[in-house]
């Protein structure tokens, strides 16, 4: 209105060099004419990428400033890279400010389990509050880092690969520093692997890395057709903010080589019973699997006389809502996704010399509401104990998008070590994996959960080809062309029901979620809706191989 226009006019006359912006200038009465001449930039909080593009295409008379974006609440945000690309691709974009630096919970001593007690809105008896909406930072209250800060750090890496041809031995780097060359500042380490050759490391010292600000340069590396390159930018000297050798950024070119770990073993004598009954039992010399035709999944899996499943295997469409799920979770609750059940609508069993094939038409429904998804799942039990799963599922029209779609298995607590080929070692999702590398990683189940202060979905890994969970008497190995997983000591139900991290209780089991797909993270706690490309597809075809008798 006119008061702001007069104030801006005075400001510009008093201090002409000061940059001015007013986010609420976008709210207007189209019956009035406004004076924007004293505003230097067009500014917005949390616009969708489509809204930014519309402004750039239709107006663009002033540079675009993101006053706030990528709301960093809980497990998130998941859209750093998308906004970075938007900012880099158009000179009318002048960047923005991530909301925000730190969580504003208040420490209230130490709980009996040794964790710090952090309080937020409503924890002090106040009636009017915003709950945990004060906890939207890139670091915890004690300034230890969230995985979101590490994601942001690598999105803002100083050097990026602009083009590469490993077969002919060259990589073109772009310098994203605005004012200086990386010469004398950044060492480059390049690790070449795969392509039928031994791993090789190439070092490019900082004195040889002369790239003009915003410019590009080409590095020559040993040719490696079909290989993978992992490039690390390292600090070449001690600085006020870090040490020499600190990783400033990393990037992969090509896919690292994956060699399947599951191998066919000597066949055992297969015995099958109950083909026409609810439970179909498949036995080998050292395994007994009990399939439940009513649910379309295994109710029990005994390996070497020890039961592997603490509860029947179940289809899984729900996750403990993240802070960024705060809007869509109302739809999930309305359709009772948490309590969804599967029903077998007809099962066919075929016995062969080397395998048993079980095919079930599966319906996934919310109790008392409606059918959510349906499809066909084919299980093949091989004579050496391996189990192949092929699923073809389609979400019903009109029901909300799923948080995830997959299987859940409750394993004994001694399955406490994991080795996997996926994006890691940090938690990773379809839209939150810039700080992770695709390849082999090893860890413990205990360290998988990232412990956001308000419990929620955390600790998943995207793009998996192989996962092995090691137990006291053996291992469970899973392989597929691409799946997601989490292996935690906390169930989704506990993560959803508990309000504070210090109140979590470690469960005496390993909760394994095998995901055909899981929706992205986004930043919809305050930002735009999750882009459609990061939602789960309506129709999913998926296959994995399980080896409960892995060494």
XYZ file of C-alpha atoms in Angstrom:
551
model
C 0.000 0.000 0.000
C 0.844 3.700 -0.049
C 2.604 3.701 3.335
C 5.129 1.139 2.160
C 5.603 2.991 -1.114
C 6.427 6.212 0.765
C 8.757 4.395 3.157
C 10.590 2.770 0.233
C 10.903 6.120 -1.529
C 12.442 7.679 1.589
C 14.796 4.704 2.031
C 16.077 4.938 -1.527
C 16.639 8.679 -1.249
C 18.445 8.313 2.070
C 20.587 5.274 1.103
C 20.446 4.624 -2.671
C 22.877 1.656 -2.531
C 20.879 -0.411 -0.068
C 19.052 -3.338 -1.736
C 15.332 -3.361 -0.994
C 12.821 -6.186 -1.049
C 9.348 -6.734 0.386
C 7.985 -10.260 0.224
C 4.358 -9.248 0.669
C 4.479 -7.055 -2.424
C 3.107 -10.096 -4.239
C -0.249 -9.629 -2.472
C -2.140 -7.018 -4.439
C -5.538 -5.541 -5.122
C -5.811 -5.626 -8.890
C -8.129 -2.607 -8.803
C -5.188 -0.512 -7.608
C -1.951 0.563 -9.287
C 1.215 0.069 -7.253
C 4.639 1.673 -7.442
C 7.332 -1.017 -7.464
C 10.091 1.272 -8.698
C 11.899 1.358 -5.352
C 11.936 -2.417 -4.927
C 15.141 -3.927 -6.315
C 14.098 -7.591 -6.314
C 10.960 -9.684 -6.554
C 10.935 -11.870 -3.459
C 9.007 -14.923 -2.346
C 8.937 -17.439 0.488
C 8.686 -21.145 -0.338
C 7.494 -20.934 -3.950
C 7.170 -24.089 -5.997
C 9.628 -24.414 -8.873
C 6.721 -24.037 -11.290
C 5.793 -20.672 -9.768
C 9.370 -19.448 -10.113
C 9.471 -20.540 -13.740
C 6.165 -18.815 -14.445
C 7.538 -15.539 -13.094
C 10.759 -15.865 -15.104
C 8.817 -16.636 -18.277
C 6.064 -14.027 -17.956
C 7.738 -11.158 -16.103
C 11.268 -11.354 -14.830
C 11.558 -7.565 -14.720
C 13.293 -7.808 -11.371
C 15.684 -10.478 -10.072
C 14.005 -13.256 -8.094
C 15.036 -13.686 -4.442
C 14.003 -16.674 -2.332
C 13.477 -14.936 1.018
C 13.041 -18.366 2.605
C 13.172 -21.792 0.993
C 13.911 -25.460 1.748
C 12.285 -25.484 5.185
C 14.704 -27.677 7.135
C 12.388 -29.402 9.583
C 12.876 -32.959 10.827
C 14.004 -35.402 8.155
C 14.651 -32.995 5.337
C 14.689 -31.027 3.260
C 14.619 -32.999 0.046
C 14.669 -30.263 -2.584
C 18.058 -28.544 -2.230
C 19.330 -29.842 -5.568
C 16.218 -28.836 -7.511
C 16.371 -25.255 -6.270
C 20.121 -25.133 -6.880
C 19.583 -26.088 -10.514
C 16.843 -23.464 -10.889
C 19.131 -20.782 -9.433
C 22.069 -21.778 -11.633
C 20.104 -22.058 -14.858
C 18.769 -18.496 -14.924
C 20.713 -15.294 -14.291
C 17.549 -13.600 -13.042
C 17.712 -15.859 -9.981
C 19.814 -14.241 -7.250
C 19.662 -17.101 -4.754
C 17.952 -17.350 -1.422
C 18.033 -18.077 2.279
C 17.463 -21.542 3.724
C 15.162 -21.587 6.743
C 16.959 -22.075 9.038
C 20.207 -22.612 10.918
C 19.314 -24.355 14.195
C 16.525 -26.113 16.040
C 15.111 -23.972 18.863
C 14.199 -26.667 21.359
C 15.270 -26.083 24.971
C 17.457 -28.531 26.901
C 15.930 -29.771 30.151
C 18.591 -32.074 31.542
C 19.398 -35.708 30.874
C 16.907 -38.585 30.769
C 17.559 -41.920 32.474
C 18.621 -43.389 29.131
C 21.379 -40.777 28.822
C 19.717 -38.679 26.140
C 19.239 -34.929 26.440
C 15.623 -33.963 27.081
C 14.599 -31.288 24.578
C 11.325 -29.428 25.093
C 9.315 -27.518 22.536
C 5.855 -25.923 22.176
C 3.351 -27.301 24.694
C 5.971 -28.894 26.960
C 5.855 -26.058 29.501
C 2.112 -26.021 30.128
C 1.416 -23.217 27.658
C -1.955 -23.355 25.914
C -1.040 -21.410 22.768
C 1.946 -22.787 20.895
C 3.165 -24.163 17.578
C 4.312 -27.574 18.806
C 7.657 -28.522 17.313
C 7.486 -25.871 14.590
C 10.389 -24.123 16.331
C 12.606 -27.052 15.307
C 13.325 -26.375 11.651
C 17.089 -26.031 11.539
C 20.033 -27.595 9.761
C 21.662 -28.340 13.129
C 20.342 -29.638 16.442
C 20.073 -27.247 19.424
C 23.601 -28.258 20.503
C 24.811 -27.438 16.943
C 25.596 -31.005 15.922
C 24.645 -31.469 12.283
C 21.482 -32.861 10.737
C 21.798 -34.985 7.632
C 20.073 -32.050 5.900
C 23.111 -29.818 6.479
C 25.392 -32.431 4.918
C 22.998 -32.619 1.975
C 23.136 -28.835 1.583
C 26.921 -28.797 1.890
C 27.359 -31.149 -1.046
C 24.758 -29.348 -3.159
C 26.905 -26.225 -2.663
C 30.159 -28.008 -3.551
C 32.625 -25.608 -5.193
C 33.363 -27.792 -8.219
C 30.901 -29.840 -10.248
C 31.295 -32.195 -13.181
C 29.922 -30.411 -16.238
C 30.670 -33.237 -18.715
C 32.648 -36.467 -18.755
C 33.766 -39.264 -21.071
C 35.527 -41.904 -19.022
C 35.957 -44.168 -22.037
C 38.154 -41.494 -23.630
C 39.641 -40.300 -20.365
C 38.411 -36.771 -19.692
C 36.293 -34.881 -17.152
C 35.197 -31.241 -17.470
C 34.776 -29.377 -14.180
C 32.849 -26.169 -13.606
C 34.042 -23.790 -10.931
C 30.995 -22.595 -8.989
C 33.035 -20.116 -6.965
C 31.979 -16.589 -7.922
C 35.231 -14.688 -7.468
C 38.277 -16.949 -7.216
C 39.977 -19.863 -8.918
C 40.408 -23.120 -6.963
C 44.143 -22.864 -7.732
C 46.052 -23.084 -4.477
C 42.825 -23.740 -2.570
C 41.399 -27.101 -3.636
C 43.072 -30.462 -4.272
C 41.229 -33.021 -6.385
C 41.200 -36.758 -5.694
C 39.689 -38.963 -8.398
C 38.988 -42.640 -7.694
C 38.446 -44.768 -10.813
C 36.847 -48.193 -10.447
C 35.086 -50.870 -12.484
C 35.379 -51.407 -16.200
C 37.300 -54.633 -15.680
C 40.344 -52.819 -14.260
C 41.821 -52.468 -10.763
C 40.866 -49.411 -8.732
C 43.103 -46.416 -9.376
C 43.467 -43.030 -7.660
C 44.492 -39.848 -9.496
C 45.546 -36.719 -7.577
C 45.389 -33.230 -9.058
C 47.217 -30.781 -6.756
C 45.725 -27.377 -6.115
C 48.533 -25.585 -7.941
C 47.499 -27.297 -11.171
C 43.786 -26.549 -10.827
C 43.411 -23.143 -12.448
C 39.759 -22.545 -13.380
C 38.360 -19.042 -13.751
C 35.390 -18.070 -11.546
C 32.273 -19.614 -13.094
C 34.529 -21.101 -15.743
C 35.305 -24.662 -16.827
C 38.416 -26.755 -17.410
C 39.016 -30.299 -18.614
C 41.057 -32.856 -16.668
C 42.577 -35.892 -18.334
C 42.378 -39.225 -16.508
C 43.233 -42.813 -17.455
C 40.616 -44.110 -19.887
C 38.145 -46.545 -18.352
C 35.283 -47.727 -20.559
C 32.289 -48.859 -18.512
C 33.843 -47.643 -15.296
C 32.930 -45.264 -12.498
C 34.654 -42.158 -11.221
C 34.240 -40.670 -7.748
C 35.651 -37.156 -7.488
C 36.502 -35.487 -4.169
C 37.306 -31.788 -3.728
C 39.633 -31.402 -0.721
C 40.764 -28.311 1.143
C 44.410 -27.708 0.188
C 45.296 -25.839 3.379
C 44.197 -25.165 6.921
C 41.611 -22.402 7.110
C 39.740 -20.617 9.922
C 36.801 -22.965 9.217
C 38.507 -26.287 8.529
C 41.599 -28.408 8.144
C 43.669 -29.393 5.151
C 42.177 -32.498 3.559
C 38.592 -31.750 4.609
C 36.125 -32.887 1.946
C 34.490 -29.822 0.368
C 32.366 -31.830 -2.047
C 32.062 -35.133 -3.874
C 30.433 -36.432 -7.019
C 30.099 -39.700 -8.939
C 30.243 -40.177 -12.683
C 28.928 -43.473 -13.973
C 27.581 -46.322 -11.875
C 29.904 -48.314 -9.620
C 30.259 -51.950 -10.561
C 27.884 -54.334 -8.827
C 28.525 -58.074 -8.633
C 25.563 -60.143 -7.368
C 26.247 -61.822 -4.040
C 23.442 -64.387 -4.083
C 24.630 -67.604 -5.689
C 22.717 -70.799 -6.382
C 23.595 -73.585 -3.958
C 23.186 -77.321 -4.111
C 19.521 -78.249 -4.363
C 17.708 -79.824 -1.444
C 14.729 -82.133 -1.511
C 11.578 -80.010 -1.641
C 8.443 -81.068 0.173
C 5.141 -79.218 -0.093
C 1.929 -79.598 1.862
C -1.334 -77.687 2.246
C -1.598 -76.562 -1.382
C -5.401 -76.305 -1.070
C -5.434 -74.877 2.449
C -4.777 -71.471 3.980
C -1.188 -72.297 4.926
C 1.192 -73.764 2.364
C 4.296 -75.323 3.902
C 7.504 -75.681 1.873
C 10.316 -77.693 3.468
C 13.944 -78.321 2.603
C 16.666 -80.034 4.584
C 17.399 -76.913 6.659
C 14.454 -74.597 6.102
C 10.693 -74.569 6.620
C 8.649 -71.741 5.082
C 4.973 -71.293 5.921
C 3.005 -69.252 3.396
C -0.299 -67.615 4.325
C -2.680 -67.609 1.352
C -4.996 -65.244 3.209
C -2.404 -62.435 3.313
C -0.252 -63.288 0.286
C 2.966 -63.377 2.313
C 4.966 -65.702 4.574
C 3.712 -66.229 8.102
C 6.843 -68.058 9.303
C 10.364 -68.805 8.027
C 12.439 -71.248 10.042
C 16.103 -71.533 9.022
C 18.370 -74.206 10.523
C 15.665 -74.905 13.122
C 15.513 -71.245 14.224
C 12.543 -68.990 13.434
C 13.557 -65.911 11.467
C 10.266 -63.985 11.620
C 9.080 -62.643 14.965
C 5.762 -61.739 13.299
C 4.219 -62.627 9.933
C 5.623 -60.788 6.928
C 3.254 -57.977 5.889
C 2.663 -55.592 3.019
C 3.548 -52.049 4.001
C 2.180 -48.775 2.603
C 2.756 -46.462 5.589
C 5.647 -44.608 7.173
C 5.921 -42.675 10.414
C 5.024 -39.214 9.092
C 7.897 -36.787 8.704
C 7.468 -33.127 9.540
C 7.272 -32.566 5.781
C 4.314 -34.993 5.672
C 2.329 -32.736 8.014
C -0.270 -31.907 5.342
C -0.578 -35.137 3.359
C -0.637 -37.226 6.561
C -4.173 -35.987 7.213
C -5.243 -37.847 4.077
C -3.285 -40.933 5.155
C -5.059 -40.825 8.513
C -8.456 -40.364 6.879
C -7.883 -43.517 4.820
C -6.357 -45.410 7.787
C -3.120 -46.213 5.931
C -1.453 -47.115 9.207
C -3.876 -50.004 9.658
C -3.991 -51.244 6.061
C -4.188 -55.018 5.641
C -3.643 -57.397 2.754
C -5.969 -60.151 1.631
C -5.270 -62.980 -0.767
C -8.123 -63.254 -3.230
C -7.019 -66.549 -4.727
C -3.793 -68.570 -4.668
C -2.307 -71.031 -7.160
C 0.499 -73.402 -6.173
C 2.660 -75.271 -8.686
C 5.294 -77.818 -7.635
C 8.323 -78.396 -9.879
C 11.442 -80.488 -9.314
C 13.622 -77.496 -8.447
C 11.099 -74.945 -7.187
C 7.623 -74.183 -5.895
C 5.675 -71.312 -7.455
C 2.942 -69.561 -5.483
C 0.856 -66.862 -7.121
C -1.680 -64.810 -5.172
C -4.038 -62.053 -6.232
C -3.510 -59.507 -3.456
C -5.802 -56.720 -2.282
C -4.486 -54.049 0.110
C -7.363 -52.367 1.935
C -8.015 -49.946 4.739
C -10.326 -51.482 7.266
C -13.885 -50.150 7.000
C -12.885 -47.619 4.299
C -12.046 -48.977 0.841
C -9.748 -50.963 -1.406
C -6.390 -49.183 -1.737
C -4.377 -51.296 -4.176
C -4.521 -54.609 -5.935
C -2.295 -56.765 -8.049
C -0.516 -60.072 -8.322
C 2.429 -61.338 -6.303
C 4.354 -64.420 -7.376
C 6.653 -66.145 -4.911
C 9.128 -68.776 -6.106
C 10.820 -70.957 -3.503
C 13.876 -72.663 -4.965
C 15.251 -75.979 -3.811
C 18.278 -74.329 -2.181
C 16.089 -72.086 0.026
C 16.172 -68.872 -2.043
C 12.881 -67.000 -2.471
C 12.085 -64.808 -5.466
C 9.300 -62.234 -5.242
C 7.675 -60.639 -8.285
C 5.012 -58.036 -7.600
C 2.720 -56.133 -9.940
C 0.625 -53.671 -7.920
C -1.643 -50.797 -8.891
C -3.016 -48.116 -6.560
C -6.763 -47.636 -6.841
C -8.005 -44.461 -8.496
C -9.060 -41.712 -6.109
C -7.100 -42.798 -3.038
C -4.226 -40.607 -1.773
C -0.630 -41.261 -2.790
C 1.094 -43.888 -0.657
C 3.986 -43.005 1.654
C 5.630 -46.240 0.526
C 4.851 -49.641 -0.944
C 6.710 -52.757 0.054
C 7.129 -55.485 2.663
C 7.909 -55.420 6.359
C 9.707 -58.160 8.282
C 10.298 -58.374 12.032
C 13.647 -60.087 12.580
C 15.400 -61.132 15.805
C 17.458 -58.406 17.465
C 20.694 -60.282 16.780
C 20.372 -59.321 13.101
C 22.308 -56.222 14.067
C 24.933 -55.710 11.351
C 24.315 -54.798 7.739
C 26.272 -54.558 4.511
C 24.563 -53.031 1.526
C 24.986 -51.655 -1.987
C 22.894 -48.471 -2.129
C 23.193 -44.756 -1.510
C 24.926 -44.326 1.822
C 26.243 -44.171 4.431
C 23.812 -41.357 5.289
C 20.074 -41.871 5.032
C 18.975 -41.386 1.427
C 15.744 -40.913 -0.496
C 14.781 -40.290 -4.109
C 15.147 -36.523 -3.570
C 17.654 -36.517 -0.707
C 20.864 -38.303 -1.690
C 23.374 -35.637 -2.714
C 25.450 -36.273 0.419
C 25.595 -40.034 -0.195
C 27.525 -42.202 -2.612
C 26.194 -45.235 -4.463
C 28.251 -48.277 -3.557
C 29.077 -50.738 -0.800
C 28.629 -49.640 2.819
C 28.706 -51.450 6.169
C 27.185 -50.376 9.463
C 25.189 -51.506 12.473
C 21.409 -51.431 12.780
C 21.743 -49.388 15.967
C 23.320 -46.438 14.112
C 20.871 -46.317 11.184
C 18.289 -44.013 12.758
C 19.255 -40.295 12.602
C 17.258 -39.286 15.720
C 15.332 -36.147 14.739
C 14.079 -34.568 17.966
C 10.471 -35.353 17.075
C 10.559 -39.030 16.018
C 9.610 -39.749 12.403
C 10.655 -41.714 9.308
C 14.452 -41.807 9.114
C 17.288 -44.123 8.168
C 16.116 -45.396 4.773
C 18.443 -46.051 1.833
C 17.609 -45.447 -1.826
C 18.692 -47.343 -4.943
C 19.683 -50.603 -3.262
C 20.908 -53.585 -5.239
C 21.958 -55.735 -2.295
C 21.421 -55.889 1.468
C 22.784 -58.436 3.923
C 21.670 -58.474 7.548
C 24.019 -60.564 9.673
C 22.577 -62.493 12.605
C 24.079 -64.666 15.302
C 23.525 -67.893 13.340
C 23.518 -66.733 9.734
C 22.391 -63.956 7.477
C 19.491 -62.740 5.377
C 20.489 -61.396 1.966
C 18.201 -59.492 -0.432
C 19.026 -58.439 -3.991
C 17.090 -56.670 -6.715
C 17.363 -54.273 -9.609
C 16.577 -51.320 -7.358
C 14.761 -51.152 -4.040
C 14.759 -49.120 -0.856
C 15.157 -50.352 2.685
C 15.490 -49.419 6.322
C 16.684 -51.649 9.152
C 15.920 -50.094 12.526
C 15.406 -50.976 16.170
C 12.219 -48.887 16.136
C 8.865 -49.658 14.553
C 6.955 -47.132 12.470
C 4.234 -47.203 15.106
C 6.561 -46.163 17.932
C 8.154 -43.430 15.805
C 4.703 -42.027 15.048
C 3.366 -42.212 18.599
C 6.304 -40.871 20.618
C 6.666 -37.083 20.826
C 10.333 -36.729 21.845
C 13.504 -38.574 20.891
C 14.532 -39.188 24.497
C 11.265 -41.120 24.981
C 12.086 -43.712 22.309
C 12.647 -47.256 23.552
C 14.958 -49.550 21.624
C 12.930 -52.568 20.548
C 14.374 -56.066 20.838
C 13.995 -56.736 17.140
C 15.200 -55.520 13.771
C 12.383 -53.868 11.840
C 13.205 -54.398 8.157
C 11.240 -52.431 5.554
C 11.818 -53.502 1.944
C 10.374 -50.818 -0.278
C 9.248 -51.246 -3.853
C 9.080 -47.438 -3.678
C 8.934 -44.638 -1.108
C 7.848 -41.050 -1.693
C 10.402 -38.286 -1.449
C 11.044 -35.962 1.482
C 10.501 -32.463 0.060
C 9.984 -29.479 2.379
C 6.204 -29.256 2.686
C 6.325 -28.577 6.430
C 6.293 -24.990 5.214
C 7.311 -25.207 1.557
C 5.509 -26.368 -1.593
C 3.888 -29.736 -2.179
C 6.163 -32.599 -3.141
C 6.716 -32.583 -6.929
C 4.894 -35.395 -8.737
C 8.186 -36.901 -9.948
C 9.032 -37.828 -6.345
C 5.691 -39.465 -5.586
C 5.120 -43.211 -5.892
C 3.835 -44.262 -9.303
C 0.278 -45.554 -9.570
C 1.535 -48.820 -11.101
C 4.628 -50.580 -9.753
C 6.363 -53.725 -10.985
C 9.088 -55.001 -8.723
C 11.172 -58.088 -8.047
C 13.701 -59.112 -5.436
C 15.492 -62.290 -4.396
C 15.664 -63.250 -0.715
C 18.247 -65.682 0.626
C 17.423 -66.533 4.257
C 20.250 -69.090 4.337
C 23.047 -66.716 3.323
C 26.439 -67.223 4.927
